[in-house]
Amino acid sequence: MDLMRRNGRLGAITSRTCFFLSSLKEWRQDIALGIGSPEVFADLGYGVMDDAAVEAAAYVFEKNR
């Protein structure tokens, strides 16, 4: 997100654990909410990423600084 212009958007589909693990609280505060703000978040559950046995989430952040 550092390489994005102000008001640029970044979307991803990843494991949803980064939004819920206490060990990633600093990432959420400093990066996800510090540089950007969530525009869309969809909790997709299992079976989204081929054979990956993880729960997935799709999200879009807008850079706000």
Coordinates of C-alpha atoms in Angstrom, one line a residue:
M1 CA 0.0 0.0 0.0
D2 CA 3.0 2.3 0.4
L3 CA 3.4 2.4 -3.4
M4 CA -0.2 3.4 -4.0
R5 CA -1.5 6.9 -4.6
R6 CA -3.8 8.5 -2.1
N7 CA -7.3 7.2 -2.6
G8 CA -5.9 4.2 -4.6
R9 CA -7.5 0.8 -3.9
L10 CA -6.0 -2.6 -3.2
G11 CA -8.1 -5.8 -3.3
A12 CA -7.1 -9.3 -2.3
I13 CA -8.5 -12.7 -1.6
T14 CA -6.5 -14.3 1.3
S15 CA -6.9 -16.4 4.4
R16 CA -9.2 -14.6 6.8
T17 CA -7.0 -15.3 9.8
C18 CA -5.0 -12.0 9.6
F19 CA -8.2 -10.2 10.6
F20 CA -8.8 -12.3 13.7
L21 CA -5.5 -13.5 15.2
S22 CA -4.4 -11.5 18.2
S23 CA -0.7 -12.0 17.0
L24 CA -1.5 -9.8 14.0
K25 CA -3.2 -7.0 15.9
E26 CA -0.2 -4.7 15.1
W27 CA -0.6 -5.4 11.3
R28 CA -4.3 -4.5 11.5
Q29 CA -3.6 -1.3 13.4
D30 CA -0.5 0.0 11.6
I31 CA -1.1 -1.2 8.0
A32 CA -4.6 -2.2 7.4
L33 CA -6.2 0.6 9.4
G34 CA -3.3 3.0 9.6
I35 CA -2.6 3.4 5.9
G36 CA -5.9 2.4 4.5
S37 CA -9.5 2.0 5.3
P38 CA -11.6 -1.0 4.5
E39 CA -14.1 -0.4 1.7
V40 CA -15.4 -4.0 1.3
F41 CA -15.0 -7.1 3.4
A42 CA -16.6 -10.5 2.5
D43 CA -16.0 -13.5 4.7
L44 CA -16.1 -16.3 2.1
G45 CA -15.5 -19.4 4.2
Y46 CA -14.0 -22.7 3.0
G47 CA -13.6 -24.0 -0.5
V48 CA -12.8 -20.8 -2.2
M49 CA -9.0 -21.2 -3.0
D50 CA -8.8 -24.5 -4.8
D51 CA -7.5 -27.1 -2.4
A52 CA -6.5 -24.7 0.4
A53 CA -8.0 -25.8 3.7
V54 CA -8.4 -22.3 5.1
E55 CA -11.3 -19.9 5.4
A56 CA -11.0 -17.1 2.9
A57 CA -11.9 -13.4 2.8
A58 CA -12.1 -10.9 0.0
Y59 CA -11.5 -7.3 0.8
V60 CA -10.7 -3.9 -0.7
F61 CA -8.7 -1.2 1.1
E62 CA -8.6 2.5 0.1
K63 CA -5.3 4.3 0.9
N64 CA -6.2 7.3 3.0
R65 CA -2.8 9.0 3.8

